[in-house]
PDB file of C-alpha atoms in Angstrom:
ATOM      1  CA  MET R  65      26.696 -31.241 -24.210  1.00  0.00           C
ATOM      2  CA  ASN R  66      23.091 -32.350 -23.853  1.00  0.00           C
ATOM      3  CA  THR R  67      20.176 -30.026 -24.413  1.00  0.00           C
ATOM      4  CA  LYS R  68      18.982 -30.229 -20.806  1.00  0.00           C
ATOM      5  CA  LEU R  69      22.262 -28.889 -19.562  1.00  0.00           C
ATOM      6  CA  ILE R  70      22.273 -26.127 -22.175  1.00  0.00           C
ATOM      7  CA  SER R  71      18.749 -25.027 -21.294  1.00  0.00           C
ATOM      8  CA  LYS R  72      19.673 -25.067 -17.598  1.00  0.00           C
ATOM      9  CA  MET R  73      22.649 -22.870 -18.309  1.00  0.00           C
ATOM     10  CA  VAL R  74      20.564 -20.485 -20.399  1.00  0.00           C
ATOM     11  CA  MET R  75      17.961 -20.304 -17.633  1.00  0.00           C
ATOM     12  CA  SER R  76      20.423 -19.546 -14.874  1.00  0.00           C
ATOM     13  CA  GLY R  77      22.142 -17.060 -17.133  1.00  0.00           C
ATOM     14  CA  ALA R  78      18.832 -15.305 -17.743  1.00  0.00           C
ATOM     15  CA  LEU R  79      18.015 -15.262 -14.023  1.00  0.00           C
ATOM     16  CA  LEU R  80      21.431 -13.867 -13.256  1.00  0.00           C
ATOM     17  CA  MET R  81      20.969 -11.145 -15.848  1.00  0.00           C
ATOM     18  CA  MET R  82      17.565 -10.283 -14.367  1.00  0.00           C
ATOM     19  CA  ALA R  83      19.021 -10.092 -10.870  1.00  0.00           C
ATOM     20  CA  ILE R  84      21.840  -7.885 -12.053  1.00  0.00           C
ATOM     21  CA  SER R  85      19.607  -5.573 -14.046  1.00  0.00           C
ATOM     22  CA  ALA R  86      17.138  -5.266 -11.172  1.00  0.00           C
ATOM     23  CA  ASN R  87      19.785  -3.794  -8.936  1.00  0.00           C
ATOM     24  CA  ALA R  88      23.156  -2.994 -10.373  1.00  0.00           C
ATOM     25  CA  GLY R  89      22.126  -2.403 -13.964  1.00  0.00           C
ATOM     26  CA  GLY R  90      22.136   1.284 -14.666  1.00  0.00           C
ATOM     27  CA  GLY R  91      18.717   2.215 -16.022  1.00  0.00           C
ATOM     28  CA  SER R  92      17.782   5.823 -16.668  1.00  0.00           C
ATOM     29  CA  GLY R  93      15.098   6.139 -13.990  1.00  0.00           C
ATOM     30  CA  VAL R  94      14.829   4.132 -10.785  1.00  0.00           C
ATOM     31  CA  ALA R  95      14.525   0.351 -10.660  1.00  0.00           C
ATOM     32  CA  PRO R  96      10.815  -0.616 -10.849  1.00  0.00           C
ATOM     33  CA  VAL R  97       9.157  -2.399  -7.923  1.00  0.00           C
ATOM     34  CA  ASN R  98       9.570  -6.159  -8.319  1.00  0.00           C
ATOM     35  CA  ASN R  99       7.971  -7.422  -5.121  1.00  0.00           C
ATOM     36  CA  THR R 100       4.292  -8.378  -4.913  1.00  0.00           C
ATOM     37  CA  LEU R 101       4.055  -8.106  -1.129  1.00  0.00           C
ATOM     38  CA  TYR R 102       5.451  -4.584  -1.278  1.00  0.00           C
ATOM     39  CA  ALA R 103       3.185  -3.542  -4.145  1.00  0.00           C
ATOM     40  CA  GLU R 104       0.152  -4.812  -2.222  1.00  0.00           C
ATOM     41  CA  GLU R 105       0.967  -3.787   1.333  1.00  0.00           C
ATOM     42  CA  CYS R 106       2.307  -0.329   0.593  1.00  0.00           C
ATOM     43  CA  GLY R 107       0.582   0.407  -2.705  1.00  0.00           C
ATOM     44  CA  THR R 108      -2.898   0.018  -1.185  1.00  0.00           C
ATOM     45  CA  CYS R 109      -2.747   3.444   0.453  1.00  0.00           C
ATOM     46  CA  HIS R 110      -0.225   5.338  -1.653  1.00  0.00           C
ATOM     47  CA  PHE R 111       1.997   5.185  -4.698  1.00  0.00           C
ATOM     48  CA  ALA R 112       4.349   2.238  -4.207  1.00  0.00           C
ATOM     49  CA  TYR R 113       7.539   4.269  -3.997  1.00  0.00           C
ATOM     50  CA  GLN R 114      10.455   2.418  -5.542  1.00  0.00           C
ATOM     51  CA  PRO R 115      13.113   1.379  -2.999  1.00  0.00           C
ATOM     52  CA  GLY R 116      15.668   3.293  -5.062  1.00  0.00           C
ATOM     53  CA  LEU R 117      14.075   6.604  -4.053  1.00  0.00           C
ATOM     54  CA  LEU R 118      15.526   6.547  -0.522  1.00  0.00           C
ATOM     55  CA  PRO R 119      18.804   5.367   1.006  1.00  0.00           C
ATOM     56  CA  GLU R 120      19.018   2.282   3.209  1.00  0.00           C
ATOM     57  CA  ARG R 121      19.202   4.333   6.425  1.00  0.00           C
ATOM     58  CA  SER R 122      15.922   6.054   5.567  1.00  0.00           C
ATOM     59  CA  TRP R 123      14.108   2.803   4.868  1.00  0.00           C
ATOM     60  CA  ARG R 124      15.332   1.302   8.141  1.00  0.00           C
ATOM     61  CA  LYS R 125      14.084   4.336  10.074  1.00  0.00           C
ATOM     62  CA  LEU R 126      10.756   4.353   8.244  1.00  0.00           C
ATOM     63  CA  MET R 127      10.158   0.645   8.772  1.00  0.00           C
ATOM     64  CA  ALA R 128      10.883   1.045  12.494  1.00  0.00           C
ATOM     65  CA  GLY R 129       8.048   3.548  12.892  1.00  0.00           C
ATOM     66  CA  LEU R 130       5.054   2.141  11.038  1.00  0.00           C
ATOM     67  CA  ASP R 131       2.767   2.794  14.021  1.00  0.00           C
ATOM     68  CA  ASP R 132       3.152   6.498  13.244  1.00  0.00           C
ATOM     69  CA  HIS R 133       3.592   6.553   9.492  1.00  0.00           C
ATOM     70  CA  PHE R 134       3.111  10.242   8.608  1.00  0.00           C
ATOM     71  CA  ASP R 135       0.283  10.365  11.183  1.00  0.00           C
ATOM     72  CA  GLU R 136      -1.263   7.139   9.858  1.00  0.00           C
ATOM     73  CA  ASN R 137      -1.118   3.721  11.443  1.00  0.00           C
ATOM     74  CA  ALA R 138       0.515   1.298   9.028  1.00  0.00           C
ATOM     75  CA  GLU R 139       1.520  -1.464  11.434  1.00  0.00           C
ATOM     76  CA  LEU R 140       2.332  -4.864   9.963  1.00  0.00           C
ATOM     77  CA  ASP R 141       2.915  -8.214  11.585  1.00  0.00           C
ATOM     78  CA  GLU R 142       6.614  -8.756  12.251  1.00  0.00           C
ATOM     79  CA  VAL R 143       7.047 -11.404   9.534  1.00  0.00           C
ATOM     80  CA  ASP R 144       5.790  -9.111   6.776  1.00  0.00           C
ATOM     81  CA  ARG R 145       7.516  -6.077   8.237  1.00  0.00           C
ATOM     82  CA  LEU R 146      10.879  -7.826   8.103  1.00  0.00           C
ATOM     83  CA  LYS R 147      10.283  -9.156   4.588  1.00  0.00           C
ATOM     84  CA  LEU R 148       9.503  -5.664   3.356  1.00  0.00           C
ATOM     85  CA  GLU R 149      12.389  -4.055   5.206  1.00  0.00           C
ATOM     86  CA  ASN R 150      14.772  -6.574   3.641  1.00  0.00           C
ATOM     87  CA  TYR R 151      13.378  -5.847   0.214  1.00  0.00           C
ATOM     88  CA  LEU R 152      13.634  -2.075   0.633  1.00  0.00           C
ATOM     89  CA  VAL R 153      17.141  -2.211   2.051  1.00  0.00           C
ATOM     90  CA  THR R 154      18.392  -4.560  -0.680  1.00  0.00           C
ATOM     91  CA  TYR R 155      17.191  -2.291  -3.465  1.00  0.00           C
ATOM     92  CA  ALA R 156      17.719   1.032  -1.658  1.00  0.00           C
ATOM     93  CA  GLY R 157      18.941   4.016  -3.636  1.00  0.00           C
ATOM     94  CA  ASP R 158      22.462   3.867  -2.228  1.00  0.00           C
ATOM     95  CA  HIS R 159      22.811   0.332  -3.636  1.00  0.00           C
ATOM     96  CA  SER R 160      21.454   1.200  -7.063  1.00  0.00           C
ATOM     97  CA  ASN R 161      23.141   2.203 -10.293  1.00  0.00           C
ATOM     98  CA  TYR R 162      20.023   3.751 -11.803  1.00  0.00           C
ATOM     99  CA  LYS R 163      20.517   7.348 -12.882  1.00  0.00           C
ATOM    100  CA  ARG R 164      17.746   8.947 -10.814  1.00  0.00           C
ATOM    101  CA  SER R 165      18.679   6.983  -7.712  1.00  0.00           C
ATOM    102  CA  LYS R 166      22.251   8.171  -7.997  1.00  0.00           C
ATOM    103  CA  LYS R 167      21.168  11.793  -8.419  1.00  0.00           C
ATOM    104  CA  LEU R 168      18.774  11.601  -5.474  1.00  0.00           C
ATOM    105  CA  MET R 169      21.379   9.969  -3.232  1.00  0.00           C
ATOM    106  CA  ARG R 170      24.132  12.400  -4.181  1.00  0.00           C
ATOM    107  CA  SER R 171      21.931  15.337  -3.153  1.00  0.00           C
ATOM    108  CA  ILE R 172      21.295  14.003   0.376  1.00  0.00           C
ATOM    109  CA  ARG R 173      23.784  15.190   2.967  1.00  0.00           C
ATOM    110  CA  ASN R 174      25.915  12.506   4.590  1.00  0.00           C
ATOM    111  CA  GLY R 175      24.185  11.120   7.634  1.00  0.00           C
ATOM    112  CA  ASP R 176      20.770  12.599   6.779  1.00  0.00           C
ATOM    113  CA  ALA R 177      18.002  10.013   6.684  1.00  0.00           C
ATOM    114  CA  PRO R 178      15.004  11.756   5.105  1.00  0.00           C
ATOM    115  CA  LEU R 179      11.676   9.956   5.489  1.00  0.00           C
ATOM    116  CA  ARG R 180       9.813  12.090   2.985  1.00  0.00           C
ATOM    117  CA  ILE R 181      10.922  11.640  -0.598  1.00  0.00           C
ATOM    118  CA  THR R 182       9.587  15.146  -1.251  1.00  0.00           C
ATOM    119  CA  MET R 183      12.270  16.544   1.097  1.00  0.00           C
ATOM    120  CA  ILE R 184      15.188  15.222  -0.934  1.00  0.00           C
ATOM    121  CA  PRO R 185      17.131  18.206  -2.353  1.00  0.00           C
ATOM    122  CA  TYR R 186      17.359  16.795  -5.897  1.00  0.00           C
ATOM    123  CA  LEU R 187      13.606  16.146  -5.997  1.00  0.00           C
ATOM    124  CA  LYS R 188      12.874  19.629  -4.671  1.00  0.00           C
ATOM    125  CA  LYS R 189      15.150  21.165  -7.278  1.00  0.00           C
ATOM    126  CA  GLU R 190      13.515  19.209 -10.106  1.00  0.00           C
ATOM    127  CA  HIS R 191      10.062  20.445  -9.031  1.00  0.00           C
ATOM    128  CA  ARG R 192      10.931  24.104  -8.443  1.00  0.00           C
ATOM    129  CA  GLU R 193       9.184  25.203 -11.654  1.00  0.00           C
ATOM    130  CA  VAL R 194       5.892  23.520 -10.751  1.00  0.00           C
ATOM    131  CA  PRO R 195       3.303  26.306 -10.357  1.00  0.00           C
ATOM    132  CA  LYS R 196       1.964  26.530  -6.779  1.00  0.00           C
ATOM    133  CA  ASP R 197      -1.658  26.294  -7.948  1.00  0.00           C
ATOM    134  CA  VAL R 198      -1.026  22.863  -9.375  1.00  0.00           C
ATOM    135  CA  LEU R 199      -0.694  21.366  -5.889  1.00  0.00           C
ATOM    136  CA  LYS R 200      -4.046  22.823  -4.853  1.00  0.00           C
ATOM    137  CA  ASN R 201      -5.752  20.561  -7.370  1.00  0.00           C
ATOM    138  CA  GLU R 202      -7.679  17.935  -5.370  1.00  0.00           C
ATOM    139  CA  LYS R 203      -6.407  15.204  -7.702  1.00  0.00           C
ATOM    140  CA  ILE R 204      -2.784  16.122  -7.058  1.00  0.00           C
ATOM    141  CA  ARG R 205      -2.635  17.364  -3.435  1.00  0.00           C
ATOM    142  CA  SER R 206       1.093  16.825  -2.964  1.00  0.00           C
ATOM    143  CA  LEU R 207       4.312  16.058  -4.793  1.00  0.00           C
ATOM    144  CA  SER R 208       4.176  12.716  -3.026  1.00  0.00           C
ATOM    145  CA  ASN R 209       1.467  11.504  -5.410  1.00  0.00           C
ATOM    146  CA  CYS R 210       4.054  10.791  -8.111  1.00  0.00           C
ATOM    147  CA  ASP R 211       1.943   8.896 -10.604  1.00  0.00           C
ATOM    148  CA  VAL R 212      -0.821  11.489 -10.831  1.00  0.00           C
ATOM    149  CA  CYS R 213       1.461  13.613 -13.045  1.00  0.00           C
ATOM    150  CA  HIS R 214       4.300  11.234 -13.928  1.00  0.00           C
ATOM    151  CA  ARG R 215       2.195   8.802 -15.921  1.00  0.00           C
ATOM    152  CA  THR R 216       5.119   6.405 -16.323  1.00  0.00           C
ATOM    153  CA  ALA R 217       6.155   6.535 -12.650  1.00  0.00           C
ATOM    154  CA  GLN R 218       5.174   2.946 -11.930  1.00  0.00           C
ATOM    155  CA  LYS R 219       7.820   1.800 -14.391  1.00  0.00           C
ATOM    156  CA  GLY R 220      10.392   3.860 -12.538  1.00  0.00           C
ATOM    157  CA  ASP R 221      10.415   6.348 -15.413  1.00  0.00           C
ATOM    158  CA  PHE R 222      10.264  10.002 -14.348  1.00  0.00           C
ATOM    159  CA  GLU R 223      11.312  11.512 -17.683  1.00  0.00           C
ATOM    160  CA  GLU R 224       9.655  14.789 -18.742  1.00  0.00           C
ATOM    161  CA  ARG R 225       7.926  13.230 -21.738  1.00  0.00           C
ATOM    162  CA  GLY R 226       5.856  11.146 -19.307  1.00  0.00           C
ATOM    163  CA  ILE R 227       4.502  14.173 -17.427  1.00  0.00           C
ATOM    164  CA  ASP R 228       0.845  15.127 -17.849  1.00  0.00           C
ATOM    165  CA  ILE R 229      -0.459  17.355 -15.040  1.00  0.00           C
ATOM    166  CA  PRO R 230      -4.217  17.203 -14.359  1.00  0.00           C
ATOM    167  CA  GLY R 231      -5.831  20.548 -15.119  1.00  0.00           C
ATOM    168  CA  TYR R 232      -2.601  21.829 -16.636  1.00  0.00           C
ATOM    169  CA  GLY R 233      -1.493  19.466 -19.374  1.00  0.00           C
ATOM    170  CA  LYS R 234       1.741  18.074 -20.649  1.00  0.00           C
ATOM    171  CA  TRP R 235       4.962  19.484 -19.291  1.00  0.00           C
ATOM    172  CA  GLU R 236       7.010  21.024 -22.056  1.00  0.00           C
ATOM    173  CA  ASP R 237      10.036  23.242 -21.782  1.00  0.00           C
TER     174      ASP R 237
ATOM    175  CA  MET Z  21     -12.766 -38.334 -21.725  1.00  0.00           C
ATOM    176  CA  LYS Z  22     -13.185 -40.019 -18.346  1.00  0.00           C
ATOM    177  CA  LYS Z  23      -9.902 -38.509 -17.283  1.00  0.00           C
ATOM    178  CA  LEU Z  24     -11.043 -35.050 -18.326  1.00  0.00           C
ATOM    179  CA  VAL Z  25     -14.303 -35.361 -16.393  1.00  0.00           C
ATOM    180  CA  LEU Z  26     -12.398 -36.526 -13.336  1.00  0.00           C
ATOM    181  CA  MET Z  27      -9.976 -33.623 -13.638  1.00  0.00           C
ATOM    182  CA  LEU Z  28     -12.732 -31.079 -14.096  1.00  0.00           C
ATOM    183  CA  SER Z  29     -14.739 -32.366 -11.177  1.00  0.00           C
ATOM    184  CA  THR Z  30     -11.633 -32.246  -8.970  1.00  0.00           C
ATOM    185  CA  VAL Z  31     -11.137 -28.632  -9.963  1.00  0.00           C
ATOM    186  CA  VAL Z  32     -14.777 -27.747  -9.318  1.00  0.00           C
ATOM    187  CA  LEU Z  33     -14.772 -29.577  -5.997  1.00  0.00           C
ATOM    188  CA  SER Z  34     -11.607 -27.883  -4.770  1.00  0.00           C
ATOM    189  CA  LEU Z  35     -12.981 -24.517  -5.859  1.00  0.00           C
ATOM    190  CA  ALA Z  36     -16.184 -25.188  -3.938  1.00  0.00           C
ATOM    191  CA  ILE Z  37     -14.255 -26.221  -0.828  1.00  0.00           C
ATOM    192  CA  ASN Z  38     -12.083 -23.168  -1.150  1.00  0.00           C
ATOM    193  CA  MET Z  39     -15.074 -20.855  -1.508  1.00  0.00           C
ATOM    194  CA  GLN Z  40     -16.755 -22.403   1.488  1.00  0.00           C
ATOM    195  CA  ALA Z  41     -13.634 -22.019   3.580  1.00  0.00           C
ATOM    196  CA  GLN Z  42     -13.436 -18.393   2.549  1.00  0.00           C
ATOM    197  CA  ALA Z  43     -17.097 -17.680   3.219  1.00  0.00           C
ATOM    198  CA  GLY Z  44     -16.606 -18.952   6.742  1.00  0.00           C
ATOM    199  CA  ASN Z  45     -13.676 -16.724   7.482  1.00  0.00           C
ATOM    200  CA  VAL Z  46     -15.506 -13.781   8.948  1.00  0.00           C
ATOM    201  CA  GLU Z  47     -17.396 -16.120  11.279  1.00  0.00           C
ATOM    202  CA  THR Z  48     -14.128 -17.837  12.183  1.00  0.00           C
ATOM    203  CA  LEU Z  49     -12.675 -14.488  13.156  1.00  0.00           C
ATOM    204  CA  GLN Z  50     -15.772 -13.614  15.154  1.00  0.00           C
ATOM    205  CA  SER Z  51     -15.548 -16.885  17.091  1.00  0.00           C
ATOM    206  CA  GLU Z  52     -11.929 -16.040  17.780  1.00  0.00           C
ATOM    207  CA  TYR Z  53     -13.130 -12.762  19.311  1.00  0.00           C
ATOM    208  CA  GLN Z  54     -15.723 -14.629  21.342  1.00  0.00           C
ATOM    209  CA  ALA Z  55     -13.050 -16.975  22.615  1.00  0.00           C
ATOM    210  CA  ALA Z  56     -11.221 -13.815  23.709  1.00  0.00           C
ATOM    211  CA  GLY Z  57     -14.179 -12.795  25.866  1.00  0.00           C
ATOM    212  CA  ALA Z  58     -16.719 -11.134  23.566  1.00  0.00           C
ATOM    213  CA  GLY Z  59     -20.430 -11.943  23.836  1.00  0.00           C
ATOM    214  CA  ASN Z  60     -23.031 -11.939  21.091  1.00  0.00           C
ATOM    215  CA  PHE Z  61     -22.382  -9.485  18.328  1.00  0.00           C
ATOM    216  CA  SER Z  62     -24.690  -6.635  17.434  1.00  0.00           C
ATOM    217  CA  ALA Z  63     -24.867  -5.046  13.988  1.00  0.00           C
ATOM    218  CA  SER Z  64     -26.580  -1.958  15.398  1.00  0.00           C
ATOM    219  CA  ASN Z  65     -23.827  -1.412  17.982  1.00  0.00           C
ATOM    220  CA  GLY Z  66     -21.336  -1.813  15.153  1.00  0.00           C
ATOM    221  CA  GLU Z  67     -23.169   0.776  13.091  1.00  0.00           C
ATOM    222  CA  LYS Z  68     -23.304   3.241  15.995  1.00  0.00           C
ATOM    223  CA  MET Z  69     -19.559   2.988  16.466  1.00  0.00           C
ATOM    224  CA  TRP Z  70     -19.063   3.222  12.698  1.00  0.00           C
ATOM    225  CA  VAL Z  71     -20.560   6.701  12.489  1.00  0.00           C
ATOM    226  CA  LYS Z  72     -19.542   8.005  15.910  1.00  0.00           C
ATOM    227  CA  ASN Z  73     -17.209  10.995  15.689  1.00  0.00           C
ATOM    228  CA  ASN Z  74     -13.895  10.954  17.523  1.00  0.00           C
ATOM    229  CA  LEU Z  75     -11.786  14.049  17.926  1.00  0.00           C
ATOM    230  CA  ASP Z  76      -8.190  13.627  16.792  1.00  0.00           C
ATOM    231  CA  LYS Z  77      -6.195  15.889  19.090  1.00  0.00           C
ATOM    232  CA  LYS Z  78      -3.250  16.311  16.757  1.00  0.00           C
ATOM    233  CA  SER Z  79      -5.219  17.491  13.719  1.00  0.00           C
ATOM    234  CA  GLY Z  80      -8.155  18.967  15.664  1.00  0.00           C
ATOM    235  CA  LYS Z  81     -10.508  17.193  13.256  1.00  0.00           C
ATOM    236  CA  GLN Z  82     -13.341  14.737  13.834  1.00  0.00           C
ATOM    237  CA  ARG Z  83     -12.879  11.242  12.460  1.00  0.00           C
ATOM    238  CA  ASN Z  84     -15.170   8.302  11.950  1.00  0.00           C
ATOM    239  CA  CYS Z  85     -15.137   5.286   9.674  1.00  0.00           C
ATOM    240  CA  GLN Z  86     -16.932   7.241   6.967  1.00  0.00           C
ATOM    241  CA  THR Z  87     -14.013   9.670   6.764  1.00  0.00           C
ATOM    242  CA  CYS Z  88     -12.286   7.200   4.455  1.00  0.00           C
ATOM    243  CA  HIS Z  89     -14.931   4.602   3.599  1.00  0.00           C
ATOM    244  CA  GLY Z  90     -17.592   7.141   2.613  1.00  0.00           C
ATOM    245  CA  LYS Z  91     -21.241   7.307   3.592  1.00  0.00           C
ATOM    246  CA  VAL Z  92     -22.432   4.586   1.212  1.00  0.00           C
ATOM    247  CA  LEU Z  93     -20.659   1.289   1.701  1.00  0.00           C
ATOM    248  CA  THR Z  94     -21.638  -0.033  -1.706  1.00  0.00           C
ATOM    249  CA  GLN Z  95     -19.593   2.794  -3.198  1.00  0.00           C
ATOM    250  CA  SER Z  96     -15.869   3.305  -3.083  1.00  0.00           C
ATOM    251  CA  GLY Z  97     -14.205   5.531  -0.494  1.00  0.00           C
ATOM    252  CA  LYS Z  98     -11.091   7.666  -0.498  1.00  0.00           C
ATOM    253  CA  HIS Z  99      -8.007   7.613   1.714  1.00  0.00           C
ATOM    254  CA  ALA Z 100      -8.230  10.783   3.808  1.00  0.00           C
ATOM    255  CA  ARG Z 101      -4.634  11.775   3.257  1.00  0.00           C
ATOM    256  CA  THR Z 102      -3.503  10.379  -0.078  1.00  0.00           C
ATOM    257  CA  GLY Z 103      -6.861  10.409  -1.847  1.00  0.00           C
ATOM    258  CA  LYS Z 104      -6.278   6.865  -3.091  1.00  0.00           C
ATOM    259  CA  VAL Z 105      -9.479   4.981  -3.905  1.00  0.00           C
ATOM    260  CA  ILE Z 106     -10.692   2.432  -1.337  1.00  0.00           C
ATOM    261  CA  GLU Z 107     -12.825  -0.277  -2.931  1.00  0.00           C
ATOM    262  CA  PRO Z 108     -16.390  -0.634  -1.563  1.00  0.00           C
ATOM    263  CA  LEU Z 109     -16.641  -2.408   1.799  1.00  0.00           C
ATOM    264  CA  ALA Z 110     -20.059  -3.953   1.170  1.00  0.00           C
ATOM    265  CA  ARG Z 111     -19.719  -7.593   0.240  1.00  0.00           C
ATOM    266  CA  SER Z 112     -22.930  -7.329  -1.774  1.00  0.00           C
ATOM    267  CA  VAL Z 113     -20.889  -5.469  -4.404  1.00  0.00           C
ATOM    268  CA  ASN Z 114     -17.353  -6.581  -3.527  1.00  0.00           C
ATOM    269  CA  SER Z 115     -17.049 -10.323  -2.997  1.00  0.00           C
ATOM    270  CA  GLU Z 116     -13.457 -10.054  -1.771  1.00  0.00           C
ATOM    271  CA  ARG Z 117     -14.564  -8.344   1.438  1.00  0.00           C
ATOM    272  CA  LEU Z 118     -14.629 -10.274   4.730  1.00  0.00           C
ATOM    273  CA  THR Z 119     -12.856 -13.266   3.183  1.00  0.00           C
ATOM    274  CA  ASP Z 120      -9.323 -12.889   4.510  1.00  0.00           C
ATOM    275  CA  ILE Z 121      -8.679 -13.115   8.256  1.00  0.00           C
ATOM    276  CA  LYS Z 122      -5.165 -11.693   8.148  1.00  0.00           C
ATOM    277  CA  PHE Z 123      -6.395  -8.727   6.081  1.00  0.00           C
ATOM    278  CA  MET Z 124      -9.344  -8.053   8.401  1.00  0.00           C
ATOM    279  CA  LYS Z 125      -7.171  -8.209  11.533  1.00  0.00           C
ATOM    280  CA  LYS Z 126      -4.594  -5.883  10.033  1.00  0.00           C
ATOM    281  CA  TRP Z 127      -7.105  -3.219   9.094  1.00  0.00           C
ATOM    282  CA  LEU Z 128      -9.210  -3.483  12.257  1.00  0.00           C
ATOM    283  CA  LYS Z 129      -6.051  -2.852  14.258  1.00  0.00           C
ATOM    284  CA  ARG Z 130      -4.785   0.041  12.128  1.00  0.00           C
ATOM    285  CA  ASN Z 131      -8.125   1.715  11.618  1.00  0.00           C
ATOM    286  CA  CYS Z 132      -9.258   1.520  15.248  1.00  0.00           C
ATOM    287  CA  LYS Z 133      -6.010   3.190  16.253  1.00  0.00           C
ATOM    288  CA  TRP Z 134      -6.314   5.876  13.571  1.00  0.00           C
ATOM    289  CA  THR Z 135     -10.013   6.577  14.030  1.00  0.00           C
ATOM    290  CA  ILE Z 136     -10.596   6.089  17.759  1.00  0.00           C
ATOM    291  CA  GLY Z 137      -7.041   6.488  18.973  1.00  0.00           C
ATOM    292  CA  ARG Z 138      -6.808   3.041  20.549  1.00  0.00           C
ATOM    293  CA  GLU Z 139      -7.168  -0.621  19.688  1.00  0.00           C
ATOM    294  CA  CYS Z 140     -10.746  -1.911  19.668  1.00  0.00           C
ATOM    295  CA  SER Z 141     -11.905  -4.595  22.077  1.00  0.00           C
ATOM    296  CA  ALA Z 142     -12.828  -8.063  20.821  1.00  0.00           C
ATOM    297  CA  GLN Z 143     -16.484  -7.123  21.316  1.00  0.00           C
ATOM    298  CA  GLU Z 144     -16.154  -3.933  19.279  1.00  0.00           C
ATOM    299  CA  LYS Z 145     -14.324  -5.634  16.441  1.00  0.00           C
ATOM    300  CA  GLY Z 146     -16.933  -8.387  16.296  1.00  0.00           C
ATOM    301  CA  ASP Z 147     -19.704  -5.774  16.263  1.00  0.00           C
ATOM    302  CA  PHE Z 148     -18.066  -3.968  13.351  1.00  0.00           C
ATOM    303  CA  LEU Z 149     -17.890  -7.242  11.419  1.00  0.00           C
ATOM    304  CA  GLU Z 150     -21.510  -8.024  12.270  1.00  0.00           C
ATOM    305  CA  TYR Z 151     -22.529  -4.650  10.834  1.00  0.00           C
ATOM    306  CA  LEU Z 152     -20.405  -5.132   7.722  1.00  0.00           C
ATOM    307  CA  LYS Z 153     -21.756  -8.630   7.104  1.00  0.00           C
ATOM    308  CA  GLY Z 154     -25.173  -7.133   6.420  1.00  0.00           C
ATOM    309  CA  GLN Z 155     -23.909  -4.658   3.820  1.00  0.00           C
TER     310      GLN Z 155
END
């Protein structure tokens, strides 16, 4: 076997592994965002929520209503809108084997298509011990600002050791 | 050595062409608006619209461009809802501003709808750009 062929095989093997781990591979959090267009278009105004945080039906509904996106106008041209919808749907929580995605999805009632991640039962349950005053902090405002407290949120890691709440400190049991 | 010089000058030349093309983009967009029926653009009309309050019926609150972009365009602003930082709009401190037609169109459309409650006319959009060009 020549070296070119071997290196080709290694390359395609590596790409395959990456593709598998991006979606099917069961990480402990949610799969991190791996799409530049998404990170730029959506991450300009808010935390770039990982696709694995909502099921496919939610993403489809959300992407069909960008002209009224939680009272904001977030319209895109149709080419970009479709690209992003495809990305979100492909990596949606109900197609993911990541631990947090599975827990989030399991907690949503069949047929429900929540648009707000903060309304997902599992997420609500996980945040029930957060003191009310914490959300009044101007830096935090809402549970939807994930990365303000979950300092490792961008990596798809929402473990407790990564929590550091402004004005409150690290979260320890 | 000759090869290196040739390569370098090609790089420099293409960079220069690229920069020139980018610098022209805001004017290109303005001529597009003129082709769509707008007349001459006025920075002072743009500024008046920029600070003019519009009542949002749903929230009951007044909105203008400063709501998110702040009062000083050489400083950063803050997204009214999420609090996320918006980089300064003034191109005197942020060279990326007014260089990308697709970006400008996208935000003029979204922000006119959010702030005024409707799309802006070609004239209004050109006036906004004329005002921003001087910042």
